mmCIF file of C-alpha atoms in Angstrom:
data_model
loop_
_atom_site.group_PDB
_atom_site.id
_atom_site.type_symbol
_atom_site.label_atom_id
_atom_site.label_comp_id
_atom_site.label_asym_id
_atom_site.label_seq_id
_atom_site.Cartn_x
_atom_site.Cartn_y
_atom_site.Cartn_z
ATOM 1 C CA UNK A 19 169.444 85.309 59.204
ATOM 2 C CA UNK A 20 172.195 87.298 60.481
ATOM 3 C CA UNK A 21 172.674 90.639 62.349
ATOM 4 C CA UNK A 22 175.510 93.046 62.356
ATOM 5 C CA UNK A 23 176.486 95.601 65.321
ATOM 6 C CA UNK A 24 178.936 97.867 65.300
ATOM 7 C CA UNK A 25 179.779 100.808 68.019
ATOM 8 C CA UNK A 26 182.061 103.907 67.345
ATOM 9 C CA UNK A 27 182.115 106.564 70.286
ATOM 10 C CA UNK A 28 178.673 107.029 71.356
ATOM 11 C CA UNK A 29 176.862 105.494 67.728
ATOM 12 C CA UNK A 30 175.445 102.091 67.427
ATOM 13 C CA UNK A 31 175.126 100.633 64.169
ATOM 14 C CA UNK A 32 172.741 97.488 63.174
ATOM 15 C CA UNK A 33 172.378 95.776 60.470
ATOM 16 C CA UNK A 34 170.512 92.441 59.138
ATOM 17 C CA UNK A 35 168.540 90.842 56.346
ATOM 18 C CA UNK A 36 165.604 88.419 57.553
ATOM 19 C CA UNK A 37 162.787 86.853 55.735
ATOM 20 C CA UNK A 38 159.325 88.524 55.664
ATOM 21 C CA UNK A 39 156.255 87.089 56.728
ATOM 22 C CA UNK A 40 152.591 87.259 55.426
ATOM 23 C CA UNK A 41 150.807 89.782 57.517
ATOM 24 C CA UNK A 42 147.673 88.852 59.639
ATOM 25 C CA UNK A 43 145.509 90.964 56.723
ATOM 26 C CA UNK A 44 146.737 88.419 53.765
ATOM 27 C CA UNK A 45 149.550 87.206 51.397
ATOM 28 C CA UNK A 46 149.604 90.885 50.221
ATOM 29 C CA UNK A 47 151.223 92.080 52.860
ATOM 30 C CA UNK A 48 154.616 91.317 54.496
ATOM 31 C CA UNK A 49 155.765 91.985 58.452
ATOM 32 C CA UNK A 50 159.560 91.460 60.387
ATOM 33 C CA UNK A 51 160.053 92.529 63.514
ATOM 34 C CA UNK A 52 163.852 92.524 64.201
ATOM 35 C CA UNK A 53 164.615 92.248 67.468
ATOM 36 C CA UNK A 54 167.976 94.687 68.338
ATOM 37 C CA UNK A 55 170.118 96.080 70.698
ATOM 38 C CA UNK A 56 168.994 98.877 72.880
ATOM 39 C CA UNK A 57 169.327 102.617 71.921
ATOM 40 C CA UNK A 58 169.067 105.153 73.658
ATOM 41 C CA UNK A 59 166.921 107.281 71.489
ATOM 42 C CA UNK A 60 165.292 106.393 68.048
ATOM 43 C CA UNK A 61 167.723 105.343 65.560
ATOM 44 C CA UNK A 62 167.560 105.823 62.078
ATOM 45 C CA UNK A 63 166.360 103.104 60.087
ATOM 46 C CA UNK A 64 165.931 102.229 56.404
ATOM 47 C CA UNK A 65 164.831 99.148 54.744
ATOM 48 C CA UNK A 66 165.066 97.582 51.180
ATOM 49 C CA UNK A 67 162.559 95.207 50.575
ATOM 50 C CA UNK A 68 163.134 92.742 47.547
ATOM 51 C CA UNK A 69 162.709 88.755 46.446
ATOM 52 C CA UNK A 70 164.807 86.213 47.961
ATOM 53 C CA UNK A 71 167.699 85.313 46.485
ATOM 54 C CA UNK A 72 167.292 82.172 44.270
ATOM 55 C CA UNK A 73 163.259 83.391 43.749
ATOM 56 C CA UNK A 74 161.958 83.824 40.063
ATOM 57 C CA UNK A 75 161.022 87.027 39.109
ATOM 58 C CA UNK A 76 157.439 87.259 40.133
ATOM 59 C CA UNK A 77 156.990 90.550 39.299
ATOM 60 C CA UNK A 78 155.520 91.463 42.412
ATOM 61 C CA UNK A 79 157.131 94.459 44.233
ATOM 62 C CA UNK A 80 156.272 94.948 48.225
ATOM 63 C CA UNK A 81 156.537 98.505 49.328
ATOM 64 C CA UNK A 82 157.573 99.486 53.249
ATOM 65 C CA UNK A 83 154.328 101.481 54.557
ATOM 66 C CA UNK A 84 155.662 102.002 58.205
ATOM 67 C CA UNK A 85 158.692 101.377 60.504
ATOM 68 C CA UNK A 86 157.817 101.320 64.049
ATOM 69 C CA UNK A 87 160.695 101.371 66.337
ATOM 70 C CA UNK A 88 159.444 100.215 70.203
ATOM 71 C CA UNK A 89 162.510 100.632 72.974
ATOM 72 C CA UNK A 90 162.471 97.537 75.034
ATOM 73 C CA UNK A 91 159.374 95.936 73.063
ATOM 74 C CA UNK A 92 161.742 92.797 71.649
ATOM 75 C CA UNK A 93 162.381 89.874 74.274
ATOM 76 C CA UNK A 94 165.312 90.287 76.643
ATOM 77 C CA UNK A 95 165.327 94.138 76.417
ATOM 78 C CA UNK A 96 165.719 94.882 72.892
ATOM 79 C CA UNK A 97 164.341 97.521 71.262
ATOM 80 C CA UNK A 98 161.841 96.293 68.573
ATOM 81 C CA UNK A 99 161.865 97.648 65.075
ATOM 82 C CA UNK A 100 158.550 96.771 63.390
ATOM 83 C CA UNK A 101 158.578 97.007 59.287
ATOM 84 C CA UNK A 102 155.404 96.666 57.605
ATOM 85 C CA UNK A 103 155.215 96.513 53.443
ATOM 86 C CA UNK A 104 152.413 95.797 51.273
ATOM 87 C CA UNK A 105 152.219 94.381 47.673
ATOM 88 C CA UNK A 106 152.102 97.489 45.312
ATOM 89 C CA UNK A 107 149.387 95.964 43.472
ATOM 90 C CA UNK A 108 146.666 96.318 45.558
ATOM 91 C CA UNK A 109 145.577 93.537 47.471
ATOM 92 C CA UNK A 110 146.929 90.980 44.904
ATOM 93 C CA UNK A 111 148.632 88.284 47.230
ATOM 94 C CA UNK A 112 151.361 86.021 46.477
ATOM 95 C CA UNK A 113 153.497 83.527 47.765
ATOM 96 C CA UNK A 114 156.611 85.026 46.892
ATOM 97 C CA UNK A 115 159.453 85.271 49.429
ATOM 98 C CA UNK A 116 160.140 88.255 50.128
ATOM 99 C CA UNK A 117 163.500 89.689 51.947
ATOM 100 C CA UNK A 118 163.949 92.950 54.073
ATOM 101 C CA UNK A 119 167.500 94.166 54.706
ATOM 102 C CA UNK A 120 167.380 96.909 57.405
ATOM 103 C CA UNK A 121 169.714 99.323 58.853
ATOM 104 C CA UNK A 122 169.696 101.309 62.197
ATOM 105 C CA UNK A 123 171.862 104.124 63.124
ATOM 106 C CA UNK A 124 171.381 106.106 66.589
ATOM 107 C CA UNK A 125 173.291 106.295 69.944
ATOM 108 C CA UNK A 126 174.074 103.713 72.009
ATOM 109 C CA UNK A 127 172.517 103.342 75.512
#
């Protein structure tokens, strides 16, 4: 989907919203790894997780469970930031789509 990046002085801010996919334990779990531009120390980052627009209420909520951010682990030198979430009913998978907006704030490299 689309990224945002904005610099002021010495701060880098990134933003996007991208589709999650099922993680490699099931459908009731959801990964994105955004691919962004470098930092040069570990940003801040928080994510909302929610249905795709369009998507009937399921009534299935996914819940991040980690944010891993990896400097230089995306291709071409970007820093990787890994989100993880997991359906909050346990192990209950669905085919939902599910959408993570993310945002990451830290100095610029």
């Amino acid at each position: 989907m689309t990224q945002q990046v904005l610099n002021i002085n010495n701060t880098q801010i990134v933003s996007g919203t991208e589709n999650m996919t099922p993680g490699e334990g099931g459908a009731h779990t959801r990964l994105l790894w955004a691919g962004v531009p470098p930092f040069s120390a570990r940003p801040d980052v928080t994510v909302s997780i929610y249905s795709a627009e369009g998507m009937a209420n399921a009534g299935t909520t996914f819940a991040p469970w980690s944010i891993e951010y990896v400097p230089g682990g995306a291709a071409g030198g970007r820093d990787l930031i890994a989100i993880s979430a997991a359906n909050t009913e346990t192990g209950l998978e669905t085919d939902v789509d599910v959408v993570c907006s993310y945002l990451a704030i830290g100095p610029s490299e």
